[in-house]
Structures are given as C-alpha cells and as structure tokens.
Short mmCIF file of C-alpha atoms in Angstrom, two decimals:
data_model
loop_
_atom_site.label_atom_id
_atom_site.label_comp_id
_atom_site.label_asym_id
_atom_site.label_seq_id
_atom_site.Cartn_x
_atom_site.Cartn_y
_atom_site.Cartn_z
CA MET A 900 -29.08 16.00 9.12
CA ASN A 901 -26.94 15.70 5.98
CA GLU A 902 -24.09 13.23 5.56
CA ARG A 903 -21.36 15.77 6.32
CA GLU A 904 -23.00 16.76 9.60
CA ASP A 905 -23.60 13.11 10.49
CA ILE A 906 -19.91 12.24 9.96
CA LEU A 907 -18.72 15.22 12.00
CA ARG A 908 -21.16 14.43 14.81
CA LEU A 909 -20.07 10.78 14.93
CA HIS A 910 -16.37 11.54 15.14
CA GLU A 911 -16.87 14.37 17.63
CA LEU A 912 -19.04 12.19 19.84
CA HIS A 913 -16.24 9.64 20.23
CA THR A 914 -13.32 12.10 19.85
CA GLY A 915 -12.14 10.03 16.91
CA VAL A 916 -12.69 6.34 16.17
CA LEU A 917 -10.13 4.70 18.46
CA ASP A 918 -9.70 3.98 22.15
CA ILE A 919 -7.26 2.06 24.34
CA GLN A 920 -8.55 -1.00 26.16
CA SER A 921 -6.68 -2.69 29.01
CA GLU A 922 -5.65 -6.34 28.84
CA LEU A 923 -5.55 -6.73 32.64
CA SER A 924 -8.00 -5.85 35.39
CA VAL A 925 -6.64 -3.81 38.30
CA SER A 926 -9.13 -4.15 41.15
CA ASP A 927 -6.94 -4.57 44.25
CA ARG A 928 -3.38 -4.12 45.56
CA LYS A 929 -2.34 -7.55 44.31
CA ASP A 930 -3.42 -6.74 40.76
CA LEU A 931 -1.68 -3.36 40.99
CA GLY A 932 1.53 -4.98 42.17
CA LYS A 933 1.59 -7.37 39.21
CA ALA A 934 0.52 -4.93 36.49
CA TYR A 935 2.45 -1.92 37.75
CA THR A 936 4.64 -1.28 40.77
CA PRO A 937 6.53 -3.12 42.13
CA GLY A 938 6.06 -5.92 39.58
CA VAL A 939 7.20 -3.96 36.54
CA ALA A 940 10.66 -3.65 38.07
CA ILE A 941 11.16 -7.35 37.34
CA LEU A 942 10.36 -6.71 33.68
CA SER A 943 12.44 -3.56 33.49
CA LYS A 944 15.56 -5.25 34.87
CA LEU A 945 15.17 -8.23 32.56
CA ILE A 946 14.60 -6.11 29.45
CA ALA A 947 17.43 -3.74 30.36
CA ASN A 948 19.81 -6.69 30.11
CA HIS A 949 18.02 -8.33 27.17
CA PRO A 950 16.33 -5.56 25.10
CA GLU A 951 15.01 -8.06 22.56
CA LEU A 952 12.65 -9.41 25.21
CA LYS A 953 10.59 -6.21 25.12
CA ASN A 954 8.63 -7.74 22.24
CA ARG A 955 7.65 -10.66 24.45
CA TYR A 956 6.71 -8.73 27.57
CA THR A 957 5.44 -5.35 26.35
CA MET A 958 2.98 -4.04 23.79
CA SER A 959 5.88 -3.23 21.46
CA GLY A 960 5.69 -6.79 20.17
CA LYS A 961 2.21 -6.29 18.74
CA LEU A 962 1.96 -2.56 17.97
CA VAL A 963 2.24 -0.99 14.51
CA ALA A 964 2.99 2.71 14.03
CA LEU A 965 0.85 4.36 11.33
CA ILE A 966 2.83 7.46 10.34
CA THR A 967 2.00 10.37 8.03
CA ASP A 968 3.17 13.91 7.32
CA GLY A 969 0.05 14.67 5.30
CA THR A 970 1.96 15.72 2.17
CA ALA A 971 -0.01 13.54 -0.25
CA VAL A 972 -3.44 12.56 1.04
CA LEU A 973 -5.49 10.75 -1.61
CA GLY A 974 -7.80 13.17 -3.40
CA LEU A 975 -6.86 16.05 -1.10
CA GLY A 976 -3.15 16.62 -1.71
CA ASN A 977 -0.90 18.34 0.84
CA ILE A 978 -3.20 19.04 3.78
CA GLY A 979 -0.58 18.85 6.50
CA PRO A 980 0.14 16.45 9.38
CA ALA A 981 -3.03 17.31 11.30
CA GLY A 982 -5.18 16.95 8.19
CA GLY A 983 -3.67 13.51 7.58
CA LEU A 984 -4.59 12.18 11.03
CA PRO A 985 -8.20 11.13 10.24
CA VAL A 986 -6.94 8.90 7.43
CA ILE A 987 -4.45 6.98 9.52
CA GLU A 988 -6.84 6.83 12.46
CA GLY A 989 -9.37 5.19 10.13
CA LYS A 990 -6.76 2.70 8.95
CA ALA A 991 -5.84 1.91 12.56
CA LEU A 992 -9.50 1.08 13.13
CA LEU A 993 -9.47 -1.24 10.10
CA TYR A 994 -6.31 -2.96 11.36
CA LYS A 995 -8.06 -3.74 14.64
CA ASP A 996 -11.48 -4.65 13.30
CA LEU A 997 -10.34 -6.72 10.32
CA ALA A 998 -7.13 -8.33 11.56
CA GLY A 999 -6.91 -7.86 15.32
CA ILE A 1000 -3.77 -5.76 14.86
CA ASN A 1001 -3.03 -2.88 17.23
CA ALA A 1002 -1.97 0.25 15.35
CA ILE A 1003 -1.50 3.79 16.60
CA PRO A 1004 -1.76 6.89 14.35
CA LEU A 1005 1.14 9.32 14.52
CA SER A 1006 1.67 12.56 12.58
CA VAL A 1007 5.13 13.98 11.94
CA ALA A 1008 5.85 17.57 10.92
CA GLN A 1009 6.90 18.14 7.30
CA VAL A 1010 10.60 18.15 8.09
CA PRO A 1011 13.53 17.21 5.80
CA VAL A 1012 13.89 13.52 4.94
CA ASP A 1013 16.76 12.84 7.34
CA ASP A 1014 14.91 14.51 10.21
CA PHE A 1015 11.80 12.44 9.45
CA VAL A 1016 13.88 9.26 9.36
CA SER A 1017 15.62 10.15 12.63
CA THR A 1018 12.28 10.81 14.32
CA VAL A 1019 10.85 7.45 13.31
CA LYS A 1020 14.09 5.63 14.06
CA ASN A 1021 14.26 7.16 17.54
CA ILE A 1022 10.78 5.90 18.48
CA SER A 1023 10.92 2.61 16.56
CA GLY A 1024 11.76 0.57 19.66
CA SER A 1025 8.15 0.94 20.75
CA PHE A 1026 6.79 -0.81 17.67
CA ALA A 1027 6.75 -4.13 15.83
CA GLY A 1028 6.31 -2.50 12.42
CA ILE A 1029 6.08 0.83 10.58
CA HIS A 1030 3.24 1.67 8.18
CA LEU A 1031 3.92 4.88 6.23
CA GLU A 1032 0.96 6.70 4.73
CA ASP A 1033 0.23 9.69 2.49
CA ILE A 1034 3.82 10.90 2.09
CA ALA A 1035 4.60 12.67 -1.19
CA ALA A 1036 7.01 11.41 -3.82
CA PRO A 1037 9.94 11.52 -4.17
CA ARG A 1038 10.60 11.97 -0.43
CA CYS A 1039 8.56 8.83 0.35
CA PHE A 1040 11.00 6.68 -1.65
CA GLU A 1041 14.02 7.89 0.29
CA ILE A 1042 12.26 7.74 3.65
CA GLU A 1043 11.13 4.16 3.16
CA GLN A 1044 14.49 3.00 1.83
CA LYS A 1045 16.44 4.53 4.71
CA LEU A 1046 14.09 3.18 7.34
CA SER A 1047 14.10 -0.28 5.75
CA ASP A 1048 17.90 -0.27 5.76
CA GLU A 1049 18.26 0.97 9.33
CA LEU A 1050 15.45 -0.81 11.20
CA ASN A 1051 15.04 -4.48 12.02
CA ILE A 1052 11.26 -4.36 11.77
CA PRO A 1053 9.06 -4.31 8.67
CA VAL A 1054 8.61 -0.93 6.98
CA TYR A 1055 5.72 -0.63 4.56
CA HIS A 1056 4.36 2.30 2.55
CA ASP A 1057 0.73 1.60 1.72
CA ASP A 1058 0.64 4.00 -1.23
CA GLN A 1059 3.55 2.09 -2.75
CA GLU A 1060 3.51 -1.60 -1.82
CA GLY A 1061 -0.20 -1.80 -1.02
CA THR A 1062 -1.23 -0.37 -4.36
CA ALA A 1063 1.32 -2.40 -6.30
CA ILE A 1064 0.23 -5.68 -4.71
CA VAL A 1065 -3.48 -5.21 -5.34
CA VAL A 1066 -2.89 -4.04 -8.94
CA LEU A 1067 -0.75 -7.11 -9.67
CA ALA A 1068 -3.41 -9.35 -8.11
CA GLY A 1069 -6.07 -7.88 -10.37
CA LEU A 1070 -3.85 -7.99 -13.44
CA ILE A 1071 -3.07 -11.69 -12.91
CA ASN A 1072 -6.74 -12.57 -13.27
CA ALA A 1073 -7.48 -9.89 -15.88
CA ALA A 1074 -4.89 -11.52 -18.15
CA LYS A 1075 -6.65 -14.86 -17.72
CA VAL A 1076 -10.02 -13.37 -18.63
CA ALA A 1077 -8.49 -11.65 -21.66
CA GLY A 1078 -6.87 -14.93 -22.73
CA LYS A 1079 -3.36 -13.51 -22.57
CA SER A 1080 -0.11 -14.44 -20.87
CA LEU A 1081 0.68 -12.17 -17.92
CA ASN A 1082 4.32 -11.78 -18.88
CA SER A 1083 3.49 -10.91 -22.48
CA LEU A 1084 1.21 -8.01 -21.58
CA LYS A 1085 2.01 -4.57 -22.92
CA VAL A 1086 1.11 -2.19 -20.13
CA VAL A 1087 0.97 1.60 -19.94
CA ILE A 1088 0.97 3.19 -16.49
CA ASN A 1089 -0.41 6.71 -16.36
CA GLY A 1090 0.74 8.54 -13.23
CA VAL A 1091 4.24 7.74 -11.97
CA GLY A 1092 4.14 9.03 -8.43
CA ALA A 1093 4.52 6.82 -5.37
CA SER A 1094 1.81 4.36 -6.40
CA GLY A 1095 2.63 4.31 -10.11
CA LEU A 1096 6.35 3.83 -9.67
CA ALA A 1097 5.97 1.11 -7.04
CA THR A 1098 3.47 -0.65 -9.30
CA ALA A 1099 5.85 -0.46 -12.26
CA LYS A 1100 8.66 -1.93 -10.18
CA LEU A 1101 6.56 -4.83 -8.89
CA LEU A 1102 5.11 -5.64 -12.32
CA PHE A 1103 8.63 -5.63 -13.73
CA GLU A 1104 9.88 -7.95 -10.99
CA ALA A 1105 6.87 -10.21 -11.59
CA GLY A 1106 7.89 -10.65 -15.23
CA ILE A 1107 5.99 -7.90 -17.07
CA LYS A 1108 8.81 -6.17 -18.93
CA ASN A 1109 6.89 -4.27 -21.61
CA LEU A 1110 5.96 -1.21 -19.57
CA THR A 1111 5.45 2.39 -20.68
CA LEU A 1112 5.38 5.07 -17.98
CA VAL A 1113 3.51 8.32 -18.60
CA ASP A 1114 3.39 11.31 -16.27
CA LYS A 1115 2.61 15.03 -16.52
CA PHE A 1116 5.23 15.80 -19.18
CA GLY A 1117 4.56 12.65 -21.20
CA VAL A 1118 6.50 9.38 -21.44
CA VAL A 1119 9.21 9.10 -18.79
CA THR A 1120 12.62 8.63 -20.40
CA ALA A 1121 15.98 8.01 -18.79
CA HIS A 1122 17.54 11.44 -19.37
CA ASP A 1123 14.62 13.79 -18.79
CA ASN A 1124 15.61 16.06 -15.91
CA ARG A 1125 12.02 17.16 -15.44
CA TYR A 1126 11.47 13.83 -13.68
CA ASN A 1127 13.08 12.69 -10.43
CA ALA A 1128 15.91 10.16 -10.31
CA TYR A 1129 13.62 7.34 -9.17
CA GLN A 1130 11.43 7.79 -12.24
CA THR A 1131 14.31 8.10 -14.72
CA ASP A 1132 16.13 5.12 -13.20
CA MET A 1133 13.06 2.99 -13.85
CA ALA A 1134 12.84 4.29 -17.41
CA ALA A 1135 16.47 3.29 -17.90
CA LYS A 1136 15.73 -0.21 -16.61
CA LEU A 1137 12.88 -0.44 -19.13
CA ASN A 1138 15.17 0.73 -21.96
CA VAL A 1139 12.73 3.48 -22.94
CA THR A 1140 14.00 5.07 -26.14
CA ALA A 1141 14.69 8.81 -26.24
CA ASP A 1142 12.32 9.35 -29.18
CA LEU A 1143 9.37 8.75 -26.83
CA LYS A 1144 10.18 11.86 -24.82
CA ASP A 1145 7.15 14.21 -24.62
CA LYS A 1146 4.87 11.61 -26.21
CA GLN A 1147 1.48 11.75 -24.48
CA LEU A 1148 -0.83 8.92 -23.43
CA THR A 1149 -2.81 9.10 -26.64
CA ASP A 1150 0.44 8.77 -28.61
CA VAL A 1151 1.50 5.49 -26.95
CA ILE A 1152 -1.79 3.78 -26.13
CA ALA A 1153 -2.04 2.00 -29.50
CA ASN A 1154 -1.76 -1.81 -29.20
CA GLN A 1155 -1.37 -1.70 -25.43
CA ASP A 1156 -3.02 -4.65 -23.65
CA ALA A 1157 -3.58 -2.85 -20.35
CA PHE A 1158 -3.97 0.68 -19.03
CA ILE A 1159 -3.28 1.32 -15.36
CA GLY A 1160 -4.32 4.79 -14.26
CA LEU A 1161 -2.96 6.15 -10.99
CA SER A 1162 -3.33 9.77 -11.94
CA ASP A 1163 -6.34 12.04 -12.32
CA ALA A 1164 -9.89 12.16 -13.62
CA ASN A 1165 -10.86 12.12 -17.29
CA LEU A 1166 -7.38 11.71 -18.77
CA MET A 1167 -8.36 8.82 -21.05
CA THR A 1168 -10.83 8.93 -23.94
CA THR A 1169 -12.93 6.35 -25.72
CA ALA A 1170 -10.71 6.93 -28.75
CA ASP A 1171 -7.74 5.82 -26.64
CA VAL A 1172 -9.55 2.59 -25.70
CA ASN A 1173 -10.32 1.97 -29.37
CA LYS A 1174 -6.60 2.10 -30.19
CA MET A 1175 -5.69 -0.63 -27.71
CA ALA A 1176 -5.10 -4.30 -28.50
CA ASP A 1177 -7.95 -6.81 -28.50
CA SER A 1178 -9.73 -7.34 -25.16
CA PRO A 1179 -8.40 -4.16 -23.50
CA ILE A 1180 -7.82 -4.16 -19.74
CA ILE A 1181 -8.63 -0.82 -18.07
CA PHE A 1182 -7.66 -0.11 -14.48
CA ALA A 1183 -8.91 3.49 -14.00
CA LEU A 1184 -7.99 3.89 -10.35
CA ALA A 1185 -8.04 7.66 -9.77
CA ASN A 1186 -10.32 8.72 -6.92
CA PRO A 1187 -12.92 10.05 -6.50
CA ASP A 1188 -13.32 10.22 -10.30
CA PRO A 1189 -11.53 7.71 -12.59
CA GLU A 1190 -9.40 8.44 -15.66
CA ILE A 1191 -12.32 7.32 -17.81
CA ASP A 1192 -15.93 6.64 -16.91
CA PRO A 1193 -16.35 2.84 -16.70
CA GLU A 1194 -19.48 2.95 -18.82
CA ASP A 1195 -17.65 4.87 -21.55
CA ALA A 1196 -14.75 2.43 -21.39
CA LYS A 1197 -17.13 -0.51 -21.72
CA LYS A 1198 -18.91 1.02 -24.72
CA ALA A 1199 -15.50 1.62 -26.34
CA GLY A 1200 -14.72 -2.10 -26.10
CA ALA A 1201 -12.91 -2.58 -22.78
CA LYS A 1202 -12.95 -6.27 -21.81
CA ILE A 1203 -12.10 -5.85 -18.12
CA ILE A 1204 -12.59 -2.69 -16.09
CA ALA A 1205 -11.42 -1.99 -12.56
CA THR A 1206 -11.68 1.21 -10.53
CA GLY A 1207 -10.86 2.44 -7.05
CA SER A 1208 -14.55 2.96 -6.31
CA SER A 1209 -17.04 0.71 -4.55
CA GLN A 1210 -19.70 1.84 -7.07
CA TYR A 1211 -18.39 -0.57 -9.72
CA PRO A 1212 -17.21 -4.20 -9.90
CA ASN A 1213 -13.49 -4.92 -9.37
CA GLN A 1214 -12.65 -2.34 -6.73
CA VAL A 1215 -8.86 -2.17 -6.44
CA ASN A 1216 -8.37 -1.12 -2.83
CA ASN A 1217 -5.37 -1.36 -0.50
CA ILE A 1218 -7.64 -2.58 2.29
CA LEU A 1219 -7.31 -6.00 0.64
CA VAL A 1220 -3.62 -5.94 1.56
CA PHE A 1221 -2.49 -4.17 4.71
CA PRO A 1222 -4.52 -5.83 7.51
CA GLY A 1223 -3.60 -9.38 6.49
CA LEU A 1224 -0.09 -8.35 5.49
CA PHE A 1225 0.84 -7.08 8.94
CA ARG A 1226 -0.89 -9.96 10.67
CA GLY A 1227 1.28 -12.31 8.61
CA LEU A 1228 4.46 -10.23 9.04
CA LEU A 1229 4.15 -10.17 12.82
CA ALA A 1230 3.12 -13.81 13.11
CA ALA A 1231 5.97 -15.01 10.93
CA GLY A 1232 8.63 -12.60 12.21
CA ILE A 1233 9.32 -11.19 8.73
CA ASN A 1234 11.28 -7.94 8.79
CA HIS A 1235 11.36 -6.88 5.14
CA VAL A 1236 8.59 -6.33 2.58
CA GLY A 1237 10.51 -7.20 -0.61
CA TYR A 1238 9.31 -7.91 -4.14
CA GLU A 1239 9.13 -11.67 -3.71
CA LEU A 1240 6.94 -11.29 -0.66
CA GLN A 1241 4.72 -8.77 -2.45
CA THR A 1242 4.28 -11.21 -5.33
CA VAL A 1243 3.32 -13.96 -2.88
CA VAL A 1244 0.56 -11.74 -1.48
CA ALA A 1245 -0.67 -10.75 -4.96
CA ASN A 1246 -0.87 -14.39 -6.04
CA ALA A 1247 -2.73 -15.29 -2.85
CA LEU A 1248 -5.33 -12.58 -3.47
CA ALA A 1249 -5.69 -13.53 -7.13
CA GLY A 1250 -6.02 -17.18 -6.14
CA MET A 1251 -9.13 -16.43 -4.11
CA ILE A 1252 -11.00 -16.04 -7.40
CA THR A 1253 -11.03 -19.59 -8.75
CA LYS A 1254 -12.97 -18.71 -11.90
CA PRO A 1255 -12.25 -15.07 -12.75
CA THR A 1256 -14.68 -13.21 -14.99
CA ALA A 1257 -14.75 -9.68 -16.37
CA GLU A 1258 -16.95 -8.72 -13.42
CA LYS A 1259 -14.85 -10.50 -10.79
CA ILE A 1260 -11.05 -10.46 -11.04
CA ILE A 1261 -10.31 -9.62 -7.41
CA PRO A 1262 -11.91 -10.26 -4.02
CA GLY A 1263 -14.34 -7.70 -2.67
CA VAL A 1264 -13.38 -5.53 0.28
CA PHE A 1265 -15.82 -7.39 2.54
CA ASP A 1266 -15.37 -10.88 1.11
CA LYS A 1267 -14.70 -13.45 3.81
CA GLY A 1268 -11.23 -14.85 4.15
CA VAL A 1269 -9.16 -12.01 2.67
CA VAL A 1270 -7.16 -11.29 5.83
CA ASP A 1271 -6.73 -14.99 6.60
CA THR A 1272 -5.61 -15.75 3.03
CA VAL A 1273 -2.98 -13.00 3.00
CA SER A 1274 -1.59 -13.77 6.45
CA ALA A 1275 -1.52 -17.53 5.78
CA ALA A 1276 0.38 -16.95 2.54
CA LEU A 1277 3.05 -14.98 4.40
CA ILE A 1278 3.37 -17.55 7.17
CA LYS A 1279 3.81 -20.27 4.56
CA TYR A 1280 6.33 -18.12 2.70
CA ALA A 1281 8.37 -17.59 5.86
CA SER A 1282 8.31 -21.30 6.61
CA GLU A 1283 9.62 -22.09 3.14
CA GLN A 1284 12.41 -19.54 3.60
CA GLU A 1285 13.65 -20.89 6.92
CA GLN A 1286 16.85 -22.12 5.34
CA ASN A 1287 17.53 -18.57 4.14
CA PRO A 1288 17.30 -15.95 6.91
CA GLU A 1289 17.47 -13.13 4.37
CA LEU A 1290 13.77 -12.96 3.50
CA VAL A 1291 13.45 -11.00 0.28
#
C-alpha cells in the first residue's frame, strides 16, 4: 500500500480525525435529569436572563470555531469549502492533542465578505473564539477586521497572525546569530498576500522599519493600482519611493540583511544571495518547495536559513503559535489579538532558545514546552494589563 492509499484508508476508517466525547455519564434517570431534561431548564432560564453565563455553563466557553471558505489553501489554492475541510479538521485535532482546546471545523460557502461576516457573527454566540483559515487576500483582511470590530471574542487568522508571529520569533534570534540589531535589519519580503502583509505589519510594529515589499508586479509602491489598498497603504507607511515601481527582487536584494519568502518556489537565485549584506538571513518559506534550495543558499553564503519544511533545521511553522495562543487567550479572557500581544508571543518563542545558533533559531514543532510557554506568556501579559481593560 502506498502512502496516498494509506492516508485515504486511515481517514475513511475513522470518517475524519475527530469525534465528540461526553463529559458526563448518563446511565440512569437521575443522570438524565441532571444532564438533560428537566435539569437543563434551570440552566436555560438562568442564561436567558444572564446570557453572559453561557460561557460558564455550556461548551461555548471552551469551544473555538475553525472556519474556512477554501479560497487559499496552502500549496493547493482555491479548492473550495469542502476541499478546505481536511485542513481545518487536522488543525482541530492539533488544538485538542497539543493544548487541550476544543475546536470544531466549519466550512462557509464562498459568499461576499459581508455575507461571510454575517454568517460567522450569527453563530458566534456558540464559541469562545474564532480561528479563520485559508481565506484569500484581500477578502481575508476585511473579514477579520469586521469580525474583530463586531465580536467580543478573539478573532485570529492563522495565515496572517500565526505566520507573522513565528517569522518575528525566528528573526529575533537570527539577528543575534548574525550579530546585528533587530531594529536595524534591512528586510525584503517576497510575496505580499495574507501572510506577507501581516508579517510586514508586525515587523514594522516591532521596530523593523526598513522593509521592502515585492509581489508579482515587483516592488509594491503607494500608488500602484495593480495592488490592493491594503498593500499600497503599507507601502505608503514605509515611504516606498515611486522610482522602485516595477523593480524586481533581483533589483532590490543588494545589501539586504534578510530575505523572507512567502511566495513560490525557485524565485531566488544564488546570485541574489551573493548581493546581500554580510551574514545573510534567508527565510525561504514557500511550501512544498522553497524560494531557493537551502543547500544552494548555504553554498552562496547564507548565514541562517529557515524553511517551512520539516526536512531542514529551523522549520517556521504556525503550529508553534495557535495551540498555545488560544489556550492563553481563553485562560486569560483576552478578546483581541493585537500587535503588542503578537510581539509578546514572538518573544516568548524566541526566548525558548537560550543560545541560538545558525541551526537552531526557533523551537522545533515537537519540542517540549512550546504550548505552555506561549499560553503562560499571554496569561502574564493579561495580568500586567489589568489596569488597562483595552488589551492591545
């Protein structure tokens, strides 16, 4: 049996990878009366008068909704809501196994943004948090912003915040290994979709101001109508000069300290690496094939290399973030995943590597303590912010 057949057999055997387990045993009339009728009437009356108590007495206080429309599944593109279900079902499994978090996968039809937002808003009372997944840019930006503004529970887009956090964590230690100040780094980001734009925003908020954004038409500038408003607004914030319009990666890579690829395979050459500043940092994160082969990058002089693959050292993977993040959010009662909070998580992950080296700038996916470190950092953050209810 080949691997494909083995995977299909496994998932068919269990009809997926998730199940629902009861918290209470119902073995006699007394149990039934407490767990269901007539006992639930007591809960229903109480919650009807005090809706906020639903989080104390029902599963809504510990359940995360994992939601996709399948418009931008990593490595597969727009494969539709049904095609996106295996991804979010797998992440729900990781939530449970790694962090003890209950998450349910939900697919939504590819409807207009406002219809998507209304759908999620209308069912949000059943959940303690919303995890968005595999939603294409630019609609993902508007969906997340509207939901964050309208809901009083945390809303998180893994392709945005998850990627940004883990990239910043790796870059913090990569700068140390390269002997450079984090805030002084000159960084080029290749691929300015959901992940690339969110990463640029977080790096900027963390103090890295010298950023160059490159996408399919070249450098993103403030008045290029080929790019969406979210991309051009970021270019304006970075004061990108108009003369860089249409300049390609190879035109702007000279003297850059770091390359962050969130794009496609084989878009970077060894000649590009040679043009970079001393001790180049290469994050070639495209999957399944990176922007440059790690071995080629190393031969060309790269000091630190990270990829999205488990085949090489320094795997930059969102699994380092989301299980511990939501455990911490729910435990601390945090309702907004802002830049300050994201930076706290990135620093916590980076801090797990006490003596970073070129081969180890970030924890491994299966390293012990990742979930506990992330959740503890958020609980501490919330405690420190008690005097300010507006957690940012």
